[in-house]
One Martini backbone bead per residue (centre of mass of N, CA, C, O) as a GRO file, in nm:
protein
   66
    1UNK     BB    1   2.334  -0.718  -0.552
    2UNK     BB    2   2.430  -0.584  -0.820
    3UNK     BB    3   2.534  -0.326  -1.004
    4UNK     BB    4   2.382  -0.455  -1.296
    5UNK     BB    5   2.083  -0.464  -1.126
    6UNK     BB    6   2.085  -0.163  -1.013
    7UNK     BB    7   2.121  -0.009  -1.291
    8UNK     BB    8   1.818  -0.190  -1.454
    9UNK     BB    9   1.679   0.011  -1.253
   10UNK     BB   10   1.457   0.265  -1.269
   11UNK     BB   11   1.259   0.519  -1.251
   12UNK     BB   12   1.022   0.448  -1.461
   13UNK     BB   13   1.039   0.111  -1.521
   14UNK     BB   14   0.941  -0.148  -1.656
   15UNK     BB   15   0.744  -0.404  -1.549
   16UNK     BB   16   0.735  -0.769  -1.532
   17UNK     BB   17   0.517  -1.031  -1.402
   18UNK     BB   18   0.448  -1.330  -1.295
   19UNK     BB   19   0.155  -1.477  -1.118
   20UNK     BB   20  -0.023  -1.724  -1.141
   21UNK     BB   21  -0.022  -1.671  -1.454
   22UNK     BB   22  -0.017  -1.382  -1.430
   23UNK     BB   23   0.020  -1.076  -1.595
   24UNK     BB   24   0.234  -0.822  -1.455
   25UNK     BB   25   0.231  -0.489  -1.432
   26UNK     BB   26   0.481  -0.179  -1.398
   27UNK     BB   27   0.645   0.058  -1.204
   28UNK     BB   28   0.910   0.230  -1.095
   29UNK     BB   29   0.884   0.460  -0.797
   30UNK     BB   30   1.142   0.334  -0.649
   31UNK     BB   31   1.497   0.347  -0.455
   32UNK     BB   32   1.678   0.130  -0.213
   33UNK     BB   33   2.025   0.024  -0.214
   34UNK     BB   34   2.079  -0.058   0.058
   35UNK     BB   35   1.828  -0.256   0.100
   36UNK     BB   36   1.740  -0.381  -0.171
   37UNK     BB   37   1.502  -0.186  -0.309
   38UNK     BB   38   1.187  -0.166  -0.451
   39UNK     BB   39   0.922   0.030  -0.577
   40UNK     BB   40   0.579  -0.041  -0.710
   41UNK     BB   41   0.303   0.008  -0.950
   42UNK     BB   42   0.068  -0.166  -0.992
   43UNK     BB   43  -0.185  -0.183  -1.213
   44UNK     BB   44  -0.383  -0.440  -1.200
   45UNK     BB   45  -0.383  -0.526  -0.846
   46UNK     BB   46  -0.510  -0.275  -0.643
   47UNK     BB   47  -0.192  -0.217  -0.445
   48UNK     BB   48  -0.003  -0.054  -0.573
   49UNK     BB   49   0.230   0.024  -0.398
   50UNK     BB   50   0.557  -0.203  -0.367
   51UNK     BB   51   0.767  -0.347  -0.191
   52UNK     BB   52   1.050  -0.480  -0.337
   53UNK     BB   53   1.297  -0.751  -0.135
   54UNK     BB   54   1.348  -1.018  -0.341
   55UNK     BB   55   1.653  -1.109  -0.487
   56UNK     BB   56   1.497  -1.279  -0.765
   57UNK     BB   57   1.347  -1.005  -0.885
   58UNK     BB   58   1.602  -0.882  -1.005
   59UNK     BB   59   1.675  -1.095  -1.252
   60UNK     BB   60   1.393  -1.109  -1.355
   61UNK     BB   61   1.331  -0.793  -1.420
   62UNK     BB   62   1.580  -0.727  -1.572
   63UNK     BB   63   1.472  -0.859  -1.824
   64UNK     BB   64   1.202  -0.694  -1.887
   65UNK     BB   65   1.270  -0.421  -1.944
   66UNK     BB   66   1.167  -0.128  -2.156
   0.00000   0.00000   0.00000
């Protein structure tokens, strides 16, 4: 992950993923930069907070934040 990468989500950004066509938003609500991790709260998927460390969704996600 770049820092320009880390530095694009912050807690409190929302984010938005498609997933099987479907658009799910969520909040970031922590981030581990050791890790290259981030916690999201989906909104709508009733699975609450979840650690998302897959370095593709680092650049997908960086283009979302609102």
């Amino acid at each position: 992950m770049t820092d320009a990468e880390k530095a694009a989500l912050a807690k409190g950004d929302r984010v938005f993923y498609l997933n099987l066509g479907k658009m799910t938003a969520g909040t970031v609500v922590s981030r581990d930069d050791a890790n290259d991790r981030i916690t999201i709260n989906w909104d709508d998927t009733g699975m609450g907070a979840v650690p998302i460390n897959v370095p593709g969704f680092w650049s997908y996600a960086n283009r979302r934040v609102l």
